């Protein structure tokens, strides 16, 4: 994180509070065993690194999780060969495995389920890196054997728990907002600028509390 001190200073100076949910790339060339599971670390007084953590901010319940997806045995070999995650992430000194990936998924889903059962604010927002549904999945990636490393179908959980919003990322494609039950799902991804993925990024996109500001 010391390599990005200027960026964190910018966030601190320009926003009331920034919550950083780690994705898969944050673990590249590092060992997940050193810092995984529940995280709520202060980088600055108003910049926090969070995973499997929930906070209340100005009357809004924020639920944060990387939400690693679930990989089935049918695609485990192809995904482990095709995704960089399994070549550049370590876990206790060994290459990150599909089994460990799925264990992280189970921890994420368990945390989100419990957090959603304990609603204590007027508005609830879930923020995940990985994608919580294959609904409205980018057309160009449909049918890819790697898709299970990006998304998990949590349609039933979302419909039943009914958070107000669910913000997600990971696939670098800005699809239109959509709903599952009473939940609005939305994304606003910068992606790889060098690959032109930033074209759909909206610098002014904001989320407003329902019935509030």
mmCIF file of C-alpha atoms in Angstrom:
data_model
loop_
_atom_site.group_PDB
_atom_site.id
_atom_site.type_symbol
_atom_site.label_atom_id
_atom_site.label_comp_id
_atom_site.label_asym_id
_atom_site.label_seq_id
_atom_site.Cartn_x
_atom_site.Cartn_y
_atom_site.Cartn_z
ATOM 1 C CA UNK A 1 0.000 0.000 0.000
ATOM 2 C CA UNK A 2 2.966 2.298 0.507
ATOM 3 C CA UNK A 3 3.391 2.419 -3.279
ATOM 4 C CA UNK A 4 0.042 4.202 -3.577
ATOM 5 C CA UNK A 5 0.385 6.759 -0.778
ATOM 6 C CA UNK A 6 -0.449 9.657 -3.106
ATOM 7 C CA UNK A 7 -3.683 7.973 -4.210
ATOM 8 C CA UNK A 8 -4.810 7.346 -0.639
ATOM 9 C CA UNK A 9 -3.982 10.942 0.245
ATOM 10 C CA UNK A 10 -6.165 12.103 -2.647
ATOM 11 C CA UNK A 11 -9.067 9.960 -1.427
ATOM 12 C CA UNK A 12 -8.629 11.235 2.098
ATOM 13 C CA UNK A 13 -8.612 14.861 0.969
ATOM 14 C CA UNK A 14 -11.607 14.634 -1.380
ATOM 15 C CA UNK A 15 -14.102 12.235 0.247
ATOM 16 C CA UNK A 16 -15.732 11.991 3.663
ATOM 17 C CA UNK A 17 -14.831 8.299 3.931
ATOM 18 C CA UNK A 18 -13.543 5.767 1.407
ATOM 19 C CA UNK A 19 -14.007 2.018 1.863
ATOM 20 C CA UNK A 20 -11.710 -0.163 -0.230
ATOM 21 C CA UNK A 21 -12.965 -3.707 -0.878
ATOM 22 C CA UNK A 22 -10.082 -5.877 -2.131
ATOM 23 C CA UNK A 23 -10.573 -7.764 -5.368
ATOM 24 C CA UNK A 24 -8.476 -10.606 -6.712
ATOM 25 C CA UNK A 25 -5.688 -8.365 -8.030
ATOM 26 C CA UNK A 26 -4.943 -6.981 -4.572
ATOM 27 C CA UNK A 27 -3.558 -10.395 -3.669
ATOM 28 C CA UNK A 28 -1.273 -10.754 -6.676
ATOM 29 C CA UNK A 29 2.347 -11.498 -5.735
ATOM 30 C CA UNK A 30 1.417 -11.846 -2.070
ATOM 31 C CA UNK A 31 0.292 -14.483 0.406
ATOM 32 C CA UNK A 32 -3.411 -14.441 1.249
ATOM 33 C CA UNK A 33 -2.767 -16.119 4.572
ATOM 34 C CA UNK A 34 -1.054 -12.935 5.762
ATOM 35 C CA UNK A 35 -4.199 -10.820 5.438
ATOM 36 C CA UNK A 36 -7.528 -12.444 4.559
ATOM 37 C CA UNK A 37 -10.908 -13.202 6.075
ATOM 38 C CA UNK A 38 -12.420 -10.326 8.033
ATOM 39 C CA UNK A 39 -10.640 -7.020 7.428
ATOM 40 C CA UNK A 40 -11.326 -3.562 8.776
ATOM 41 C CA UNK A 41 -8.018 -1.728 8.656
ATOM 42 C CA UNK A 42 -7.486 1.996 8.692
ATOM 43 C CA UNK A 43 -5.147 3.183 5.948
ATOM 44 C CA UNK A 44 -5.916 6.757 6.923
ATOM 45 C CA UNK A 45 -8.446 8.176 9.375
ATOM 46 C CA UNK A 46 -11.072 8.206 6.613
ATOM 47 C CA UNK A 47 -9.773 5.479 4.273
ATOM 48 C CA UNK A 48 -10.444 1.853 5.264
ATOM 49 C CA UNK A 49 -9.573 -1.562 3.827
ATOM 50 C CA UNK A 50 -12.605 -3.792 4.384
ATOM 51 C CA UNK A 51 -13.644 -7.375 3.703
ATOM 52 C CA UNK A 52 -16.391 -9.388 5.374
ATOM 53 C CA UNK A 53 -17.135 -6.326 7.456
ATOM 54 C CA UNK A 54 -20.216 -4.172 8.029
ATOM 55 C CA UNK A 55 -20.420 -0.556 9.139
ATOM 56 C CA UNK A 56 -23.083 2.095 9.610
ATOM 57 C CA UNK A 57 -22.373 5.378 7.865
ATOM 58 C CA UNK A 58 -24.837 8.266 8.077
ATOM 59 C CA UNK A 59 -27.870 6.014 8.481
ATOM 60 C CA UNK A 60 -26.772 3.525 5.818
ATOM 61 C CA UNK A 61 -25.746 -0.054 6.602
ATOM 62 C CA UNK A 62 -22.783 -0.946 4.382
ATOM 63 C CA UNK A 63 -21.899 -4.622 3.967
ATOM 64 C CA UNK A 64 -18.519 -5.282 2.347
ATOM 65 C CA UNK A 65 -17.146 -8.526 0.923
ATOM 66 C CA UNK A 66 -14.838 -9.589 -1.881
ATOM 67 C CA UNK A 67 -17.397 -12.373 -2.482
ATOM 68 C CA UNK A 68 -15.082 -14.855 -4.120
ATOM 69 C CA UNK A 69 -17.196 -16.938 -6.490
ATOM 70 C CA UNK A 70 -17.696 -20.708 -6.500
ATOM 71 C CA UNK A 71 -15.933 -22.948 -9.000
ATOM 72 C CA UNK A 72 -17.502 -26.302 -9.844
ATOM 73 C CA UNK A 73 -15.414 -29.466 -10.327
ATOM 74 C CA UNK A 74 -16.402 -29.510 -14.008
ATOM 75 C CA UNK A 75 -14.473 -26.301 -14.717
ATOM 76 C CA UNK A 76 -11.861 -26.407 -11.951
ATOM 77 C CA UNK A 77 -8.933 -27.516 -14.114
ATOM 78 C CA UNK A 78 -9.600 -25.092 -16.973
ATOM 79 C CA UNK A 79 -10.097 -22.164 -14.619
ATOM 80 C CA UNK A 80 -7.004 -22.986 -12.567
ATOM 81 C CA UNK A 81 -4.990 -23.003 -15.784
ATOM 82 C CA UNK A 82 -6.599 -19.941 -17.352
ATOM 83 C CA UNK A 83 -6.880 -17.515 -14.415
ATOM 84 C CA UNK A 84 -3.836 -15.622 -13.176
ATOM 85 C CA UNK A 85 -5.196 -15.870 -9.620
ATOM 86 C CA UNK A 86 -3.886 -19.421 -9.361
ATOM 87 C CA UNK A 87 -0.426 -18.555 -10.644
ATOM 88 C CA UNK A 88 0.459 -15.337 -8.824
ATOM 89 C CA UNK A 89 -1.402 -15.630 -5.488
ATOM 90 C CA UNK A 90 0.023 -17.730 -2.672
ATOM 91 C CA UNK A 91 -1.645 -19.222 0.381
ATOM 92 C CA UNK A 92 0.698 -20.249 3.188
ATOM 93 C CA UNK A 93 3.551 -20.268 0.717
ATOM 94 C CA UNK A 94 1.826 -22.517 -1.816
ATOM 95 C CA UNK A 95 -0.069 -21.622 -5.012
ATOM 96 C CA UNK A 96 -3.643 -20.484 -4.370
ATOM 97 C CA UNK A 97 -5.923 -23.441 -5.158
ATOM 98 C CA UNK A 98 -9.495 -23.885 -6.346
ATOM 99 C CA UNK A 99 -10.272 -25.453 -2.964
ATOM 100 C CA UNK A 100 -9.014 -22.347 -1.173
ATOM 101 C CA UNK A 101 -10.884 -20.127 -3.650
ATOM 102 C CA UNK A 102 -14.122 -21.964 -2.849
ATOM 103 C CA UNK A 103 -13.426 -21.768 0.882
ATOM 104 C CA UNK A 104 -13.144 -17.998 0.567
ATOM 105 C CA UNK A 105 -16.479 -18.055 -1.281
ATOM 106 C CA UNK A 106 -18.175 -19.954 1.543
ATOM 107 C CA UNK A 107 -16.844 -17.481 4.113
ATOM 108 C CA UNK A 108 -18.040 -14.536 2.027
ATOM 109 C CA UNK A 109 -21.569 -15.849 1.494
ATOM 110 C CA UNK A 110 -21.913 -16.877 5.134
ATOM 111 C CA UNK A 111 -20.884 -13.400 6.258
ATOM 112 C CA UNK A 112 -23.251 -11.629 3.846
ATOM 113 C CA UNK A 113 -26.186 -13.839 4.851
ATOM 114 C CA UNK A 114 -25.646 -13.138 8.545
ATOM 115 C CA UNK A 115 -25.151 -9.410 7.972
ATOM 116 C CA UNK A 116 -28.372 -9.170 5.972
ATOM 117 C CA UNK A 117 -30.272 -10.858 8.801
ATOM 118 C CA UNK A 118 -29.171 -8.066 11.129
ATOM 119 C CA UNK A 119 -30.447 -5.014 9.296
ATOM 120 C CA UNK A 120 -30.179 -2.005 11.578
ATOM 121 C CA UNK A 121 -30.413 0.999 9.251
ATOM 122 C CA UNK A 122 -33.052 2.471 6.967
ATOM 123 C CA UNK A 123 -30.964 1.707 3.885
ATOM 124 C CA UNK A 124 -28.802 -1.366 3.278
ATOM 125 C CA UNK A 125 -26.070 -1.505 0.637
ATOM 126 C CA UNK A 126 -23.956 -4.564 -0.179
ATOM 127 C CA UNK A 127 -20.634 -3.900 -1.901
ATOM 128 C CA UNK A 128 -18.733 -6.811 -3.450
ATOM 129 C CA UNK A 129 -15.894 -7.160 -5.909
ATOM 130 C CA UNK A 130 -17.144 -10.340 -7.573
ATOM 131 C CA UNK A 131 -20.560 -10.496 -9.223
ATOM 132 C CA UNK A 132 -23.537 -11.885 -7.240
ATOM 133 C CA UNK A 133 -25.598 -13.102 -10.204
ATOM 134 C CA UNK A 134 -25.404 -14.188 -13.832
ATOM 135 C CA UNK A 135 -28.432 -12.016 -14.571
ATOM 136 C CA UNK A 136 -27.438 -9.355 -17.131
ATOM 137 C CA UNK A 137 -23.980 -10.912 -17.435
ATOM 138 C CA UNK A 138 -21.986 -9.247 -20.262
ATOM 139 C CA UNK A 139 -22.905 -10.826 -23.572
ATOM 140 C CA UNK A 140 -19.288 -11.125 -24.687
ATOM 141 C CA UNK A 141 -18.467 -13.384 -21.734
ATOM 142 C CA UNK A 142 -21.509 -15.654 -21.787
ATOM 143 C CA UNK A 143 -20.490 -19.255 -22.318
ATOM 144 C CA UNK A 144 -16.898 -18.698 -21.201
ATOM 145 C CA UNK A 145 -15.445 -21.513 -19.098
ATOM 146 C CA UNK A 146 -13.903 -18.814 -16.893
ATOM 147 C CA UNK A 147 -17.252 -17.276 -15.910
ATOM 148 C CA UNK A 148 -17.469 -19.219 -12.648
ATOM 149 C CA UNK A 149 -14.356 -17.354 -11.475
ATOM 150 C CA UNK A 150 -16.243 -14.078 -11.883
ATOM 151 C CA UNK A 151 -19.833 -14.596 -10.743
ATOM 152 C CA UNK A 152 -22.009 -16.693 -8.448
ATOM 153 C CA UNK A 153 -25.769 -17.044 -8.725
ATOM 154 C CA UNK A 154 -27.150 -15.542 -5.512
ATOM 155 C CA UNK A 155 -30.523 -14.601 -7.000
ATOM 156 C CA UNK A 156 -32.516 -16.333 -4.257
ATOM 157 C CA UNK A 157 -30.473 -14.758 -1.462
ATOM 158 C CA UNK A 158 -30.845 -11.273 -2.947
ATOM 159 C CA UNK A 159 -34.575 -11.657 -3.531
ATOM 160 C CA UNK A 160 -35.204 -12.987 -0.017
ATOM 161 C CA UNK A 161 -32.937 -10.625 1.944
ATOM 162 C CA UNK A 162 -33.857 -7.620 -0.182
ATOM 163 C CA UNK A 163 -31.011 -5.158 0.435
ATOM 164 C CA UNK A 164 -31.739 -1.796 -1.157
ATOM 165 C CA UNK A 165 -28.650 -1.827 -3.361
ATOM 166 C CA UNK A 166 -25.872 -4.186 -4.381
ATOM 167 C CA UNK A 167 -22.757 -2.685 -5.968
ATOM 168 C CA UNK A 168 -20.351 -5.044 -7.753
ATOM 169 C CA UNK A 169 -17.401 -5.076 -10.157
ATOM 170 C CA UNK A 170 -14.796 -7.556 -11.478
ATOM 171 C CA UNK A 171 -15.781 -8.180 -15.107
ATOM 172 C CA UNK A 172 -14.737 -4.676 -16.324
ATOM 173 C CA UNK A 173 -17.995 -4.192 -18.203
ATOM 174 C CA UNK A 174 -20.537 -1.501 -17.327
ATOM 175 C CA UNK A 175 -23.929 -3.078 -17.881
ATOM 176 C CA UNK A 176 -27.094 -1.037 -17.142
ATOM 177 C CA UNK A 177 -28.535 -1.092 -13.619
ATOM 178 C CA UNK A 178 -31.146 -3.799 -13.031
ATOM 179 C CA UNK A 179 -33.251 -5.196 -10.209
ATOM 180 C CA UNK A 180 -33.777 -8.510 -8.461
ATOM 181 C CA UNK A 181 -36.897 -8.275 -6.353
ATOM 182 C CA UNK A 182 -36.617 -4.956 -4.529
ATOM 183 C CA UNK A 183 -32.833 -4.726 -4.882
ATOM 184 C CA UNK A 184 -31.153 -2.476 -7.420
ATOM 185 C CA UNK A 185 -27.875 -3.904 -8.718
ATOM 186 C CA UNK A 186 -25.391 -1.494 -10.201
ATOM 187 C CA UNK A 187 -21.788 -1.193 -11.283
ATOM 188 C CA UNK A 188 -19.427 1.537 -12.448
ATOM 189 C CA UNK A 189 -16.092 0.044 -13.421
ATOM 190 C CA UNK A 190 -13.005 1.819 -14.700
ATOM 191 C CA UNK A 191 -11.402 -1.391 -15.958
ATOM 192 C CA UNK A 192 -8.110 -1.411 -17.848
ATOM 193 C CA UNK A 193 -7.674 2.058 -19.302
ATOM 194 C CA UNK A 194 -4.948 0.827 -21.653
ATOM 195 C CA UNK A 195 -7.491 -1.590 -23.144
ATOM 196 C CA UNK A 196 -10.200 1.045 -23.531
ATOM 197 C CA UNK A 197 -12.424 -0.505 -20.867
ATOM 198 C CA UNK A 198 -12.927 2.875 -19.192
ATOM 199 C CA UNK A 199 -15.223 4.144 -21.967
ATOM 200 C CA UNK A 200 -18.389 3.323 -20.014
ATOM 201 C CA UNK A 201 -17.131 4.639 -16.676
ATOM 202 C CA UNK A 202 -19.272 7.460 -15.249
ATOM 203 C CA UNK A 203 -17.287 9.824 -12.998
ATOM 204 C CA UNK A 204 -20.499 11.396 -11.737
ATOM 205 C CA UNK A 205 -22.427 8.249 -10.840
ATOM 206 C CA UNK A 206 -23.802 8.492 -7.303
ATOM 207 C CA UNK A 207 -26.037 6.434 -5.077
ATOM 208 C CA UNK A 208 -28.779 8.156 -3.105
ATOM 209 C CA UNK A 209 -30.654 6.772 -0.147
ATOM 210 C CA UNK A 210 -34.228 5.925 -1.025
ATOM 211 C CA UNK A 211 -36.372 8.706 0.346
ATOM 212 C CA UNK A 212 -33.255 10.652 1.291
ATOM 213 C CA UNK A 213 -30.123 12.231 -0.152
#
